[in-house]
Coordinates of C-alpha atoms in Angstrom, one line a residue:
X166 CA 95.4 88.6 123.9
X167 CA 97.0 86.8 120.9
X168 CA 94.7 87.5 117.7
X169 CA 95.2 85.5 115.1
X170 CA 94.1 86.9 111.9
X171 CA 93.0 84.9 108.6
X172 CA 93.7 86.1 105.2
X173 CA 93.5 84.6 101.5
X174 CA 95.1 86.7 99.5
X175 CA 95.0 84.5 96.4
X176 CA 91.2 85.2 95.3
X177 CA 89.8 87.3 98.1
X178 CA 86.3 88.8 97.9
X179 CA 85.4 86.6 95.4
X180 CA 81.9 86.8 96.1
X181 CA 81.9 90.6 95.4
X182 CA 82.9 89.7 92.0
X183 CA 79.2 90.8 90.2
X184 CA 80.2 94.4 91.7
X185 CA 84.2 94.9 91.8
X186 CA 86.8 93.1 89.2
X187 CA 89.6 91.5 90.7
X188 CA 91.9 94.2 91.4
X189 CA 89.0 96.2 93.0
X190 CA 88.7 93.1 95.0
X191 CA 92.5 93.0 95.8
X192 CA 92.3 96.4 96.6
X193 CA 89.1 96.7 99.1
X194 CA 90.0 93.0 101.3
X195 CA 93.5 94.8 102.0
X196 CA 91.5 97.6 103.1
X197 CA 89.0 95.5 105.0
X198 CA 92.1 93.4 106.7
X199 CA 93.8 96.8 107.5
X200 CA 90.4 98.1 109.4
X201 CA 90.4 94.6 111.4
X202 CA 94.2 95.1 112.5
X203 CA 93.7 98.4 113.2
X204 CA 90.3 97.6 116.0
X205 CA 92.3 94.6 117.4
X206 CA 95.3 96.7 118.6
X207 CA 92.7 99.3 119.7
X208 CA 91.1 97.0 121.7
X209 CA 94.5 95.8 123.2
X210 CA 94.9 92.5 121.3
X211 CA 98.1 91.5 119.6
X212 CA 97.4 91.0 115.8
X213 CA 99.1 87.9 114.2
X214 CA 98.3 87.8 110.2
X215 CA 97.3 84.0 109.2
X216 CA 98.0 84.5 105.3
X217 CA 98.2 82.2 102.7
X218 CA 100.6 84.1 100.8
X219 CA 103.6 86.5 102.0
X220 CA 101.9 90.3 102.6
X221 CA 104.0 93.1 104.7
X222 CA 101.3 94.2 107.0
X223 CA 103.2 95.8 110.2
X224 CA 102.7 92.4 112.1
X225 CA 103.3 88.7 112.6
X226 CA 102.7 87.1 109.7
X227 CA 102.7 83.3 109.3
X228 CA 102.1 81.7 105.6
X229 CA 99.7 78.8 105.5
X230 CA 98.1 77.9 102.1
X231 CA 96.3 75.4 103.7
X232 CA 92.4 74.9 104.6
X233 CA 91.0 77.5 107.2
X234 CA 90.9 74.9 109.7
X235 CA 94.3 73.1 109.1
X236 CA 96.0 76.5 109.7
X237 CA 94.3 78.2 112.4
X238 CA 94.3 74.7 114.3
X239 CA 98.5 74.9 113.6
X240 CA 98.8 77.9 114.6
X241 CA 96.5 77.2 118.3
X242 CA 99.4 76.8 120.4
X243 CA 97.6 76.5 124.2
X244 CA 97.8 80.4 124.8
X245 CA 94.6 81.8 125.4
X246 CA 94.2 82.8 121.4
X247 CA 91.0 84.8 119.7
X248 CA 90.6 84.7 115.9
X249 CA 88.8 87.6 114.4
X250 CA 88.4 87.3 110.5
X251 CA 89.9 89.5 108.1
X252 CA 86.6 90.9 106.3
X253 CA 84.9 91.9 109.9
X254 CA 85.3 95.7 109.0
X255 CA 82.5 96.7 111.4
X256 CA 84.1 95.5 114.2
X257 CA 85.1 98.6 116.8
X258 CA 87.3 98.3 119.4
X259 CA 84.2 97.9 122.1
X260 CA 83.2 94.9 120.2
X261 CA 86.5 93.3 120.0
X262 CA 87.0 93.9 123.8
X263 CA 84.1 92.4 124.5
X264 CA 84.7 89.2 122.7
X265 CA 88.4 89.1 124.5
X266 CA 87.4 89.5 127.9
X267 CA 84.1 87.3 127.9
X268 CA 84.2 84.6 130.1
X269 CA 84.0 81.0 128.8
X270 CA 86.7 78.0 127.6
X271 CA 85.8 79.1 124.0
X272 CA 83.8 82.0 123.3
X273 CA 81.7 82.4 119.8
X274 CA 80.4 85.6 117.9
X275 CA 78.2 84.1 115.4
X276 CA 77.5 85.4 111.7
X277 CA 74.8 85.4 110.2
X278 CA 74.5 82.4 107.8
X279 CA 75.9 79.8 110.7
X280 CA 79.4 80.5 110.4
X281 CA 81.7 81.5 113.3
X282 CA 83.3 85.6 112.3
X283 CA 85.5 85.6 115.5
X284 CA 86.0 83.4 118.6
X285 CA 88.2 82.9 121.8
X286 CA 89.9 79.7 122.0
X287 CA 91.3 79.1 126.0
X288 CA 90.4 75.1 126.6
X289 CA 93.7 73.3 125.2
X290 CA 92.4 70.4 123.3
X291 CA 89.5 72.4 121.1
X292 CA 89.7 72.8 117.8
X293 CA 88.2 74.7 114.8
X294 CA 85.9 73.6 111.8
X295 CA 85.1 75.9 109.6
X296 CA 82.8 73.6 107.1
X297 CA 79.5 74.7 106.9
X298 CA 77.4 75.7 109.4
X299 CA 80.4 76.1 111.9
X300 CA 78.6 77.8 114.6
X301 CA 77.1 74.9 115.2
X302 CA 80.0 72.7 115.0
X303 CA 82.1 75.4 117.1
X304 CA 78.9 74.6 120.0
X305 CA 79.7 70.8 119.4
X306 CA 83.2 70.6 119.8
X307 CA 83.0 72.6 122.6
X308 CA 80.9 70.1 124.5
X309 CA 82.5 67.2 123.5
X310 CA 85.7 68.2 125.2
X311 CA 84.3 69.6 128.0
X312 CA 84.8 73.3 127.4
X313 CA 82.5 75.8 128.8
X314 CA 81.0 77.5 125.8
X315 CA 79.8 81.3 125.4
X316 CA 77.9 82.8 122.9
X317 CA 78.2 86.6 122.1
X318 CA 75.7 88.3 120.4
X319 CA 77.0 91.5 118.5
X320 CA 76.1 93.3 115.1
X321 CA 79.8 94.2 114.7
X322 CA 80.9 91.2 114.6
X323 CA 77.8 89.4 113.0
X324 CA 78.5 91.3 109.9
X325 CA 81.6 90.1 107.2
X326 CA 81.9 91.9 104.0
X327 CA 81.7 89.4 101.8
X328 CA 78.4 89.7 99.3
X329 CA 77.3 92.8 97.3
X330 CA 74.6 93.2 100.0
X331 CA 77.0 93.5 102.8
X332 CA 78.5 96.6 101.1
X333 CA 75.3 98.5 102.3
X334 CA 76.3 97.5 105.8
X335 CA 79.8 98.7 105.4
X336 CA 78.9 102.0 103.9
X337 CA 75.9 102.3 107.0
X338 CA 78.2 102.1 109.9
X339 CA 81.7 102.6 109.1
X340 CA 84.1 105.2 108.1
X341 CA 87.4 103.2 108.4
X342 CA 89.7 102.2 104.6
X343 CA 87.2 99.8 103.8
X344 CA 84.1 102.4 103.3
X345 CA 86.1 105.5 102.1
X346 CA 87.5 103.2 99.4
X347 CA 84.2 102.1 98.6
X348 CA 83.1 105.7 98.0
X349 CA 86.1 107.0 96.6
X350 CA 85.7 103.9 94.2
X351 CA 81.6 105.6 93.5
X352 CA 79.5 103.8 95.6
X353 CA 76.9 105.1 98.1
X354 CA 73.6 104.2 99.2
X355 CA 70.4 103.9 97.6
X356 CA 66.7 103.5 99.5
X357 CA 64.7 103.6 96.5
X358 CA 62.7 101.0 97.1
X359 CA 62.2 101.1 100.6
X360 CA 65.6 98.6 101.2
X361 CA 68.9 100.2 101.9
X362 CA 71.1 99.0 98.8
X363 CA 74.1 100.3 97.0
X364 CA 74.8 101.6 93.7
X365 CA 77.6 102.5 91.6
X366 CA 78.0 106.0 90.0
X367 CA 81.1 106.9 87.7

């Protein structure tokens, strides 16, 4: 399956920024973007990187600078097309597999929050919105042009690293680039107070 891959490379991470400075940012969402690629050709898709800048990757890359939506609805063609986001570093190959081969005319994996981490795009005249609570607007669109609509519910795919919190989750149930740059960079895990957490150590 065609995967289209989105990736702003102009200020990524930027919600990480009370825990990484910018290069640190740079330097983990290239990690993060390399764990995605590498589950999608594991679980037989065929990456295409939606960038907003030039990056040499390995793949397709296509340089939009526009909005989310405006470029991934350019770059929906009619082909059966998935688009799995560039901070999903939990996602496995199983998980990605499962999302490709679900049935449905579009096909959602929520996150948590409202917003839509990955779908499957198949019905010719749907189109994305990534605004706000896009799950939601994903389930709407669908029905207004008659698309059968699918929901999967997955953890892997749930989870974007994208918030100092979420760094807990990466270090928890990864071991791809992302997390091994996170602890050669001195973070691990802390349950001090009952609440998995991270913490920085020279």
């Amino acid at each position: 399956m065609r995967v289209l891959v989105p990736f702003d490379g102009r200020t990524p991470c930027s919600r990480l920024a009370p825990v990484l400075d910018s290069e640190e940012r740079r330097a983990l969402a290239a990690r993060l973007r390399e764990d995605v690629l590498d589950a999608v050709r594991a679980a037989g898709g065929r990456p295409e990187l939606l960038a907003t800048e030039p990056v040499d990757v390995g793949v397709s890359v296509t340089v939009d600078d526009r909005s989310l939506s405006a470029a991934v609805n350019a770059a929906l063609t009619g082909e059966p097309t998935a688009v799995v986001m560039a901070d999903l570093a939990l996602a496995t190959p199983r998980a990605l597999s499962r999302l490709f081969t679900a049935s449905g005319d579009v096909v959602i994996a929520p996150g948590r929050g409202g917003g839509t981490n990955a779908l499957v795009v198949r019905h010719p005249d749907f189109r994305v919105d990534y605004h706000g609570a896009s799950c939601r607007d994903h389930r709407r669109r669908a029905h207004e042009v008659g698309a059968t609509l699918r929901e999967l519910d997955s953890h892997r795919l749930a989870t974007d690293i994208d918030e100092p919190g979420d760094l807990a989750e990466l270090l928890l149930h990864s071991d791809g680039r992302a997390a091994r740059w996170l602890r050669d960079a001195g973070f691990q895990l802390s349950t001090g107070d009952g609440r998995v957490a991270v913490e920085r150590h020279p």
